[in-house]
């Protein structure tokens, strides 16, 4: 269990205390639950990870854990710049009491980080991505109950990203993960719950999809506010009006999909329906009609309610109920 209670955090600047990055953040993460942090740039995601990982301390409040928590993967601190990657790895092994098997753990980090000859060069010569890969390998070399990741799956080339994703998948079998990632697919793949950070506050969601959807709505509303301000400037009216219409249409699609998920499907015209279907696809859903279900060899689960009622104009003039294939349907073979 990790408990975050009334945590505030701000940093000192050349002009005195800075603004509050986190204000009154409170939540509890139960054992075995993986959580994704979402929010805009500067929302405090990395700060919160550092606090949970113990590499920084709150200005006020407390954080307690009765489990073994890793340092944030991808965090550049904690390494001695003048030492090589190998020397840093040996040092960390000794701190964790692994003098006896230090050789095998160093070999693991060297192989995983894929730094080549640079593993024996000073860390101060490494790029940010190379430091992240070394930190990632170091974290995997030890057993933790909770692993903390700050965009580490984005480090390196495509092959290394695939390797990192495979490592996370293996970790999720026996440990939980607290993760920051700008990739929605990555968060959905590894996280069950979500925390949306906004204006220094933390909002807990039992479902990561709900956290992502609320974050997306806040982004779209912010874009609308910015455009409305720009619209007052001379010569901007036509351009802004077009951009406003597009964003408002997307926001409406998000809201309609949200209503359908809550059991209140909306009847929309064909054009609106297409936008909702596109939004559903972005959220990892697939909306299908009853006719498609038969073709796919699936049946509806008992009591399933349509996500959307899509209207087809003339010559059809009918509504088509759409359901989420992944959550509301089952393969025919699996039905007794």
mmCIF file of C-alpha atoms in Angstrom:
data_model
loop_
_atom_site.group_PDB
_atom_site.id
_atom_site.type_symbol
_atom_site.label_atom_id
_atom_site.label_comp_id
_atom_site.label_asym_id
_atom_site.label_seq_id
_atom_site.Cartn_x
_atom_site.Cartn_y
_atom_site.Cartn_z
ATOM 1 C CA UNK A 1 0.000 0.000 0.000
ATOM 2 C CA UNK A 2 1.217 3.488 -0.887
ATOM 3 C CA UNK A 3 -0.480 6.377 0.921
ATOM 4 C CA UNK A 4 -0.169 9.985 -0.267
ATOM 5 C CA UNK A 5 -1.759 12.353 2.242
ATOM 6 C CA UNK A 6 -2.268 16.105 1.765
ATOM 7 C CA UNK A 7 0.959 16.467 -0.214
ATOM 8 C CA UNK A 8 2.051 19.935 -1.326
ATOM 9 C CA UNK A 9 5.156 20.640 -3.367
ATOM 10 C CA UNK A 10 6.874 23.747 -4.668
ATOM 11 C CA UNK A 11 10.463 24.635 -5.469
ATOM 12 C CA UNK A 12 12.654 27.577 -4.568
ATOM 13 C CA UNK A 13 13.543 29.972 -7.371
ATOM 14 C CA UNK A 14 15.938 32.906 -7.612
ATOM 15 C CA UNK A 15 13.011 35.088 -6.543
ATOM 16 C CA UNK A 16 11.896 32.944 -3.603
ATOM 17 C CA UNK A 17 9.346 30.142 -3.354
ATOM 18 C CA UNK A 18 7.799 29.197 -6.685
ATOM 19 C CA UNK A 19 4.172 28.394 -7.357
ATOM 20 C CA UNK A 20 2.672 25.221 -5.955
ATOM 21 C CA UNK A 21 3.195 22.284 -8.328
ATOM 22 C CA UNK A 22 1.051 20.008 -6.144
ATOM 23 C CA UNK A 23 -1.608 21.182 -3.674
ATOM 24 C CA UNK A 24 -3.333 18.901 -1.204
ATOM 25 C CA UNK A 25 -2.810 15.708 -3.183
ATOM 26 C CA UNK A 26 -4.244 12.649 -1.415
ATOM 27 C CA UNK A 27 -4.847 9.079 -2.569
ATOM 28 C CA UNK A 28 -3.991 5.480 -1.665
ATOM 29 C CA UNK A 29 -2.707 2.840 -4.089
ATOM 30 C CA UNK A 30 -3.590 -0.683 -2.932
ATOM 31 C CA UNK A 31 -1.156 -3.583 -3.464
ATOM 32 C CA UNK A 32 -1.019 -5.074 -6.937
ATOM 33 C CA UNK A 33 -2.738 -2.157 -8.695
ATOM 34 C CA UNK A 34 -0.966 -0.427 -11.604
ATOM 35 C CA UNK A 35 -1.710 3.275 -12.016
ATOM 36 C CA UNK A 36 -1.153 5.732 -14.850
ATOM 37 C CA UNK A 37 -0.574 9.455 -14.251
ATOM 38 C CA UNK A 38 -2.053 11.783 -16.870
ATOM 39 C CA UNK A 39 -1.996 15.543 -17.221
ATOM 40 C CA UNK A 40 -0.583 18.357 -19.303
ATOM 41 C CA UNK A 41 3.009 19.538 -19.385
ATOM 42 C CA UNK A 42 3.923 21.016 -16.016
ATOM 43 C CA UNK A 43 1.003 19.345 -14.240
ATOM 44 C CA UNK A 44 3.365 17.701 -11.728
ATOM 45 C CA UNK A 45 3.459 14.113 -13.002
ATOM 46 C CA UNK A 46 7.244 13.695 -12.814
ATOM 47 C CA UNK A 47 7.337 15.577 -9.511
ATOM 48 C CA UNK A 48 4.794 13.189 -8.013
ATOM 49 C CA UNK A 49 6.774 10.188 -9.278
ATOM 50 C CA UNK A 50 9.949 11.505 -7.658
ATOM 51 C CA UNK A 51 8.126 12.010 -4.370
ATOM 52 C CA UNK A 52 6.693 8.487 -4.417
ATOM 53 C CA UNK A 53 10.090 7.084 -5.421
ATOM 54 C CA UNK A 54 11.779 8.835 -2.501
ATOM 55 C CA UNK A 55 14.206 10.931 -4.538
ATOM 56 C CA UNK A 56 12.446 14.135 -3.437
ATOM 57 C CA UNK A 57 10.418 15.150 -0.372
ATOM 58 C CA UNK A 58 7.100 17.023 -0.062
ATOM 59 C CA UNK A 59 7.013 20.619 1.072
ATOM 60 C CA UNK A 60 4.049 19.580 3.222
ATOM 61 C CA UNK A 61 2.139 16.366 3.791
ATOM 62 C CA UNK A 62 3.398 12.799 3.898
ATOM 63 C CA UNK A 63 3.964 9.739 1.720
ATOM 64 C CA UNK A 64 4.138 6.291 3.292
ATOM 65 C CA UNK A 65 4.636 2.862 1.765
ATOM 66 C CA UNK A 66 4.903 -0.598 3.269
ATOM 67 C CA UNK A 67 6.357 -2.093 0.087
ATOM 68 C CA UNK A 68 9.563 -1.939 -1.912
ATOM 69 C CA UNK A 69 9.360 0.946 -4.400
ATOM 70 C CA UNK A 70 11.882 1.479 -7.202
ATOM 71 C CA UNK A 71 13.424 4.815 -8.043
ATOM 72 C CA UNK A 72 11.786 6.421 -11.105
ATOM 73 C CA UNK A 73 12.943 4.657 -14.261
ATOM 74 C CA UNK A 74 14.104 7.356 -16.653
ATOM 75 C CA UNK A 75 15.061 9.678 -13.777
ATOM 76 C CA UNK A 76 18.531 11.058 -14.502
ATOM 77 C CA UNK A 77 19.490 11.586 -10.862
ATOM 78 C CA UNK A 78 21.157 9.081 -8.571
ATOM 79 C CA UNK A 79 24.067 8.420 -10.927
ATOM 80 C CA UNK A 80 27.594 9.642 -10.269
ATOM 81 C CA UNK A 81 28.519 11.541 -13.480
ATOM 82 C CA UNK A 82 32.266 10.949 -13.204
ATOM 83 C CA UNK A 83 31.845 7.170 -12.866
ATOM 84 C CA UNK A 84 31.210 4.868 -15.808
ATOM 85 C CA UNK A 85 27.976 2.989 -16.335
ATOM 86 C CA UNK A 86 29.667 -0.185 -15.091
ATOM 87 C CA UNK A 87 31.043 1.526 -11.983
ATOM 88 C CA UNK A 88 27.643 3.064 -11.197
ATOM 89 C CA UNK A 89 26.016 -0.337 -11.577
ATOM 90 C CA UNK A 90 28.498 -1.972 -9.182
ATOM 91 C CA UNK A 91 27.970 0.825 -6.681
ATOM 92 C CA UNK A 92 24.159 0.386 -6.742
ATOM 93 C CA UNK A 93 24.539 -3.396 -6.394
ATOM 94 C CA UNK A 94 26.654 -2.953 -3.284
ATOM 95 C CA UNK A 95 24.149 -0.494 -1.784
ATOM 96 C CA UNK A 96 21.419 -3.124 -2.212
ATOM 97 C CA UNK A 97 23.575 -5.811 -0.625
ATOM 98 C CA UNK A 98 24.311 -7.849 -3.761
ATOM 99 C CA UNK A 99 28.071 -8.171 -3.438
ATOM 100 C CA UNK A 100 27.965 -11.952 -3.951
ATOM 101 C CA UNK A 101 26.133 -11.909 -7.315
ATOM 102 C CA UNK A 102 27.378 -8.541 -8.510
ATOM 103 C CA UNK A 103 28.917 -10.005 -11.671
ATOM 104 C CA UNK A 104 25.647 -11.443 -12.992
ATOM 105 C CA UNK A 105 23.686 -8.281 -12.191
ATOM 106 C CA UNK A 106 26.239 -6.055 -13.927
ATOM 107 C CA UNK A 107 26.101 -8.358 -16.952
ATOM 108 C CA UNK A 108 22.297 -8.082 -16.994
ATOM 109 C CA UNK A 109 22.370 -4.260 -16.901
ATOM 110 C CA UNK A 110 25.067 -4.117 -19.580
ATOM 111 C CA UNK A 111 23.082 -6.391 -21.898
ATOM 112 C CA UNK A 112 19.744 -4.697 -21.303
ATOM 113 C CA UNK A 113 20.890 -1.064 -21.601
ATOM 114 C CA UNK A 114 22.619 -1.756 -24.935
ATOM 115 C CA UNK A 115 25.227 0.971 -24.427
ATOM 116 C CA UNK A 116 28.079 -0.989 -25.998
ATOM 117 C CA UNK A 117 31.523 0.402 -25.289
ATOM 118 C CA UNK A 118 29.919 3.456 -23.690
ATOM 119 C CA UNK A 119 29.048 1.309 -20.670
ATOM 120 C CA UNK A 120 32.687 1.882 -19.676
ATOM 121 C CA UNK A 121 32.589 5.626 -20.334
ATOM 122 C CA UNK A 122 31.666 8.301 -17.737
ATOM 123 C CA UNK A 123 27.930 8.820 -17.344
ATOM 124 C CA UNK A 124 28.442 12.580 -17.843
ATOM 125 C CA UNK A 125 29.097 11.795 -21.523
ATOM 126 C CA UNK A 126 25.704 10.061 -21.919
ATOM 127 C CA UNK A 127 22.684 11.519 -23.644
ATOM 128 C CA UNK A 128 19.387 11.744 -21.744
ATOM 129 C CA UNK A 129 18.142 8.623 -23.523
ATOM 130 C CA UNK A 130 21.279 6.664 -22.619
ATOM 131 C CA UNK A 131 20.927 7.634 -18.947
ATOM 132 C CA UNK A 132 17.295 6.493 -19.043
ATOM 133 C CA UNK A 133 18.272 3.130 -20.510
ATOM 134 C CA UNK A 134 20.939 2.629 -17.849
ATOM 135 C CA UNK A 135 18.449 3.549 -15.103
ATOM 136 C CA UNK A 136 15.863 1.213 -16.613
ATOM 137 C CA UNK A 137 18.331 -1.679 -16.635
ATOM 138 C CA UNK A 138 19.371 -0.897 -13.067
ATOM 139 C CA UNK A 139 15.746 -0.926 -11.895
ATOM 140 C CA UNK A 140 15.081 -4.274 -13.566
ATOM 141 C CA UNK A 141 18.178 -5.782 -11.955
ATOM 142 C CA UNK A 142 16.489 -5.676 -8.543
ATOM 143 C CA UNK A 143 13.184 -6.977 -7.232
ATOM 144 C CA UNK A 144 10.628 -4.324 -6.245
ATOM 145 C CA UNK A 145 6.952 -4.545 -5.387
ATOM 146 C CA UNK A 146 6.259 -1.315 -7.286
ATOM 147 C CA UNK A 147 8.151 -0.032 -10.313
ATOM 148 C CA UNK A 148 7.995 3.656 -11.224
ATOM 149 C CA UNK A 149 8.353 4.668 -14.867
ATOM 150 C CA UNK A 150 8.665 8.171 -16.310
ATOM 151 C CA UNK A 151 8.361 7.901 -20.100
ATOM 152 C CA UNK A 152 11.071 5.230 -20.147
ATOM 153 C CA UNK A 153 9.336 3.150 -22.813
ATOM 154 C CA UNK A 154 9.899 6.067 -25.211
ATOM 155 C CA UNK A 155 13.708 5.893 -24.845
ATOM 156 C CA UNK A 156 15.873 4.516 -27.630
ATOM 157 C CA UNK A 157 15.040 3.141 -31.054
ATOM 158 C CA UNK A 158 12.035 1.008 -32.015
ATOM 159 C CA UNK A 159 13.797 -2.243 -31.085
ATOM 160 C CA UNK A 160 14.651 -0.964 -27.589
ATOM 161 C CA UNK A 161 11.114 0.367 -27.085
ATOM 162 C CA UNK A 162 9.760 -3.077 -27.924
ATOM 163 C CA UNK A 163 12.249 -4.575 -25.486
ATOM 164 C CA UNK A 164 11.162 -2.144 -22.764
ATOM 165 C CA UNK A 165 7.487 -2.924 -23.394
ATOM 166 C CA UNK A 166 8.175 -6.658 -23.141
ATOM 167 C CA UNK A 167 10.015 -6.084 -19.851
ATOM 168 C CA UNK A 168 7.060 -4.122 -18.479
ATOM 169 C CA UNK A 169 4.667 -6.858 -19.502
ATOM 170 C CA UNK A 170 6.784 -9.383 -17.629
ATOM 171 C CA UNK A 171 6.920 -7.093 -14.586
ATOM 172 C CA UNK A 172 3.143 -6.745 -14.493
ATOM 173 C CA UNK A 173 2.846 -10.482 -13.772
ATOM 174 C CA UNK A 174 4.350 -10.108 -10.296
ATOM 175 C CA UNK A 175 4.589 -6.375 -9.487
ATOM 176 C CA UNK A 176 2.621 -3.181 -9.948
ATOM 177 C CA UNK A 177 3.623 -0.108 -11.950
ATOM 178 C CA UNK A 178 3.109 3.621 -11.492
ATOM 179 C CA UNK A 179 3.647 5.141 -14.906
ATOM 180 C CA UNK A 180 3.806 8.417 -16.791
ATOM 181 C CA UNK A 181 3.518 8.173 -20.566
ATOM 182 C CA UNK A 182 2.171 10.417 -23.325
ATOM 183 C CA UNK A 183 1.181 7.263 -25.194
ATOM 184 C CA UNK A 184 -2.436 6.424 -24.347
ATOM 185 C CA UNK A 185 -1.969 2.908 -25.689
ATOM 186 C CA UNK A 186 0.944 2.323 -23.312
ATOM 187 C CA UNK A 187 -1.097 3.480 -20.313
ATOM 188 C CA UNK A 188 -4.042 1.289 -21.297
ATOM 189 C CA UNK A 189 -1.736 -1.695 -21.803
ATOM 190 C CA UNK A 190 -0.113 -1.573 -18.380
ATOM 191 C CA UNK A 191 -2.408 0.405 -16.064
ATOM 192 C CA UNK A 192 -5.796 -0.337 -14.523
ATOM 193 C CA UNK A 193 -6.474 2.865 -12.559
ATOM 194 C CA UNK A 194 -5.580 6.457 -13.392
ATOM 195 C CA UNK A 195 -4.738 9.735 -11.667
ATOM 196 C CA UNK A 196 -5.447 12.960 -13.544
ATOM 197 C CA UNK A 197 -3.317 15.868 -12.322
ATOM 198 C CA UNK A 198 -4.802 19.273 -13.021
ATOM 199 C CA UNK A 199 -3.993 22.657 -11.475
ATOM 200 C CA UNK A 200 -2.052 21.016 -8.671
ATOM 201 C CA UNK A 201 -4.873 18.646 -7.714
ATOM 202 C CA UNK A 202 -5.094 14.887 -8.142
ATOM 203 C CA UNK A 203 -8.281 13.196 -9.345
ATOM 204 C CA UNK A 204 -8.470 9.421 -8.866
ATOM 205 C CA UNK A 205 -10.239 7.129 -11.365
ATOM 206 C CA UNK A 206 -10.666 3.393 -10.902
ATOM 207 C CA UNK A 207 -10.498 3.013 -14.701
ATOM 208 C CA UNK A 208 -7.548 4.461 -16.649
ATOM 209 C CA UNK A 209 -9.890 5.118 -19.595
ATOM 210 C CA UNK A 210 -11.988 7.452 -17.447
ATOM 211 C CA UNK A 211 -8.862 9.383 -16.431
ATOM 212 C CA UNK A 212 -7.725 9.705 -20.055
ATOM 213 C CA UNK A 213 -11.174 10.801 -21.177
ATOM 214 C CA UNK A 214 -11.431 13.490 -18.475
ATOM 215 C CA UNK A 215 -7.950 14.734 -19.362
ATOM 216 C CA UNK A 216 -8.875 14.871 -23.050
ATOM 217 C CA UNK A 217 -12.038 16.852 -22.289
ATOM 218 C CA UNK A 218 -10.024 19.355 -20.259
ATOM 219 C CA UNK A 219 -7.555 19.754 -23.135
ATOM 220 C CA UNK A 220 -10.324 20.389 -25.657
ATOM 221 C CA UNK A 221 -12.051 22.889 -23.360
ATOM 222 C CA UNK A 222 -8.739 24.695 -22.880
ATOM 223 C CA UNK A 223 -8.232 24.871 -26.655
ATOM 224 C CA UNK A 224 -11.722 26.337 -27.016
ATOM 225 C CA UNK A 225 -10.947 29.012 -24.396
ATOM 226 C CA UNK A 226 -7.732 29.974 -26.186
ATOM 227 C CA UNK A 227 -9.484 30.207 -29.556
ATOM 228 C CA UNK A 228 -12.306 32.320 -28.141
ATOM 229 C CA UNK A 229 -9.688 34.807 -26.929
ATOM 230 C CA UNK A 230 -7.966 34.778 -30.331
ATOM 231 C CA UNK A 231 -11.288 35.377 -32.054
ATOM 232 C CA UNK A 232 -11.394 38.888 -30.605
ATOM 233 C CA UNK A 233 -8.287 39.884 -32.590
ATOM 234 C CA UNK A 234 -8.844 41.479 -36.024
ATOM 235 C CA UNK A 235 -8.526 39.153 -39.010
ATOM 236 C CA UNK A 236 -8.779 35.943 -36.992
ATOM 237 C CA UNK A 237 -12.533 35.414 -37.083
ATOM 238 C CA UNK A 238 -12.812 33.073 -40.067
ATOM 239 C CA UNK A 239 -9.826 30.864 -39.190
ATOM 240 C CA UNK A 240 -10.759 30.649 -35.529
ATOM 241 C CA UNK A 241 -14.383 29.866 -36.348
ATOM 242 C CA UNK A 242 -13.317 26.840 -38.418
ATOM 243 C CA UNK A 243 -10.939 25.577 -35.717
ATOM 244 C CA UNK A 244 -13.560 26.133 -33.029
ATOM 245 C CA UNK A 245 -16.104 24.069 -34.958
ATOM 246 C CA UNK A 246 -13.677 21.152 -35.319
ATOM 247 C CA UNK A 247 -12.741 21.132 -31.628
ATOM 248 C CA UNK A 248 -16.345 21.496 -30.477
ATOM 249 C CA UNK A 249 -17.346 18.600 -32.721
ATOM 250 C CA UNK A 250 -14.637 16.423 -31.204
ATOM 251 C CA UNK A 251 -15.605 17.440 -27.667
ATOM 252 C CA UNK A 252 -19.205 16.551 -28.444
ATOM 253 C CA UNK A 253 -18.061 13.129 -29.707
ATOM 254 C CA UNK A 254 -16.191 12.534 -26.437
ATOM 255 C CA UNK A 255 -19.275 13.481 -24.415
ATOM 256 C CA UNK A 256 -21.617 11.333 -26.537
ATOM 257 C CA UNK A 257 -19.347 8.336 -26.140
ATOM 258 C CA UNK A 258 -19.168 8.961 -22.400
ATOM 259 C CA UNK A 259 -22.957 9.032 -22.217
ATOM 260 C CA UNK A 260 -23.191 5.761 -24.128
ATOM 261 C CA UNK A 261 -20.750 4.120 -21.742
ATOM 262 C CA UNK A 262 -22.944 5.297 -18.863
ATOM 263 C CA UNK A 263 -25.951 3.516 -20.408
ATOM 264 C CA UNK A 264 -27.502 6.571 -22.085
ATOM 265 C CA UNK A 265 -26.911 6.039 -25.828
ATOM 266 C CA UNK A 266 -27.540 9.091 -28.007
ATOM 267 C CA UNK A 267 -29.202 9.017 -31.425
ATOM 268 C CA UNK A 268 -26.901 10.858 -33.820
ATOM 269 C CA UNK A 269 -26.807 11.502 -37.544
ATOM 270 C CA UNK A 270 -24.340 9.683 -39.773
ATOM 271 C CA UNK A 271 -21.666 12.392 -39.644
ATOM 272 C CA UNK A 272 -21.778 12.685 -35.859
ATOM 273 C CA UNK A 273 -21.741 8.898 -35.575
ATOM 274 C CA UNK A 274 -18.557 8.661 -37.610
ATOM 275 C CA UNK A 275 -16.851 11.101 -35.238
ATOM 276 C CA UNK A 276 -17.966 9.111 -32.192
ATOM 277 C CA UNK A 277 -16.736 5.876 -33.781
ATOM 278 C CA UNK A 278 -13.365 7.512 -34.496
ATOM 279 C CA UNK A 279 -13.152 8.708 -30.878
ATOM 280 C CA UNK A 280 -14.034 5.201 -29.663
ATOM 281 C CA UNK A 281 -11.254 3.730 -31.824
ATOM 282 C CA UNK A 282 -8.766 6.152 -30.234
ATOM 283 C CA UNK A 283 -9.868 4.861 -26.827
ATOM 284 C CA UNK A 284 -9.259 1.243 -27.805
ATOM 285 C CA UNK A 285 -12.922 0.450 -28.440
ATOM 286 C CA UNK A 286 -14.616 -0.919 -31.558
ATOM 287 C CA UNK A 287 -18.278 -0.067 -32.096
ATOM 288 C CA UNK A 288 -20.137 -2.588 -34.240
ATOM 289 C CA UNK A 289 -23.735 -3.283 -35.267
ATOM 290 C CA UNK A 290 -25.700 -6.487 -34.789
ATOM 291 C CA UNK A 291 -25.117 -7.497 -38.408
ATOM 292 C CA UNK A 292 -21.371 -7.259 -37.958
ATOM 293 C CA UNK A 293 -21.565 -9.381 -34.811
ATOM 294 C CA UNK A 294 -22.901 -12.336 -36.777
ATOM 295 C CA UNK A 295 -20.120 -11.978 -39.331
ATOM 296 C CA UNK A 296 -17.509 -11.822 -36.559
ATOM 297 C CA UNK A 297 -18.915 -14.919 -34.838
ATOM 298 C CA UNK A 298 -19.909 -13.014 -31.697
ATOM 299 C CA UNK A 299 -23.016 -12.567 -29.560
ATOM 300 C CA UNK A 300 -24.056 -9.777 -27.238
ATOM 301 C CA UNK A 301 -23.596 -10.295 -23.527
ATOM 302 C CA UNK A 302 -26.912 -10.479 -21.632
ATOM 303 C CA UNK A 303 -28.310 -7.048 -20.819
ATOM 304 C CA UNK A 304 -25.911 -5.153 -23.105
ATOM 305 C CA UNK A 305 -27.026 -1.579 -23.813
ATOM 306 C CA UNK A 306 -26.020 0.141 -27.103
ATOM 307 C CA UNK A 307 -23.154 2.605 -26.895
ATOM 308 C CA UNK A 308 -24.614 4.629 -29.761
ATOM 309 C CA UNK A 309 -27.701 4.823 -31.983
ATOM 310 C CA UNK A 310 -26.441 5.881 -35.379
ATOM 311 C CA UNK A 311 -28.941 7.321 -37.884
ATOM 312 C CA UNK A 312 -28.649 6.606 -41.597
ATOM 313 C CA UNK A 313 -30.490 9.132 -43.820
ATOM 314 C CA UNK A 314 -32.469 8.314 -46.974
ATOM 315 C CA UNK A 315 -32.801 5.841 -48.556
ATOM 316 C CA UNK A 316 -32.245 3.876 -45.316
ATOM 317 C CA UNK A 317 -33.989 6.146 -42.805
ATOM 318 C CA UNK A 318 -33.192 3.925 -39.844
ATOM 319 C CA UNK A 319 -31.213 3.770 -36.629
ATOM 320 C CA UNK A 320 -28.473 1.220 -36.085
ATOM 321 C CA UNK A 321 -27.532 0.215 -32.538
ATOM 322 C CA UNK A 322 -23.776 0.009 -32.005
ATOM 323 C CA UNK A 323 -22.046 -1.978 -29.245
ATOM 324 C CA UNK A 324 -18.440 -2.212 -28.088
ATOM 325 C CA UNK A 325 -17.036 -5.445 -29.482
ATOM 326 C CA UNK A 326 -14.419 -5.800 -26.739
ATOM 327 C CA UNK A 327 -16.501 -5.269 -23.604
ATOM 328 C CA UNK A 328 -20.083 -6.048 -24.625
ATOM 329 C CA UNK A 329 -19.656 -9.103 -26.858
ATOM 330 C CA UNK A 330 -18.348 -12.660 -26.614
ATOM 331 C CA UNK A 331 -17.299 -15.238 -29.165
ATOM 332 C CA UNK A 332 -20.050 -17.688 -29.992
ATOM 333 C CA UNK A 333 -17.730 -20.600 -29.185
ATOM 334 C CA UNK A 334 -17.418 -19.407 -25.586
ATOM 335 C CA UNK A 335 -21.173 -19.532 -24.944
ATOM 336 C CA UNK A 336 -22.477 -22.758 -23.361
#
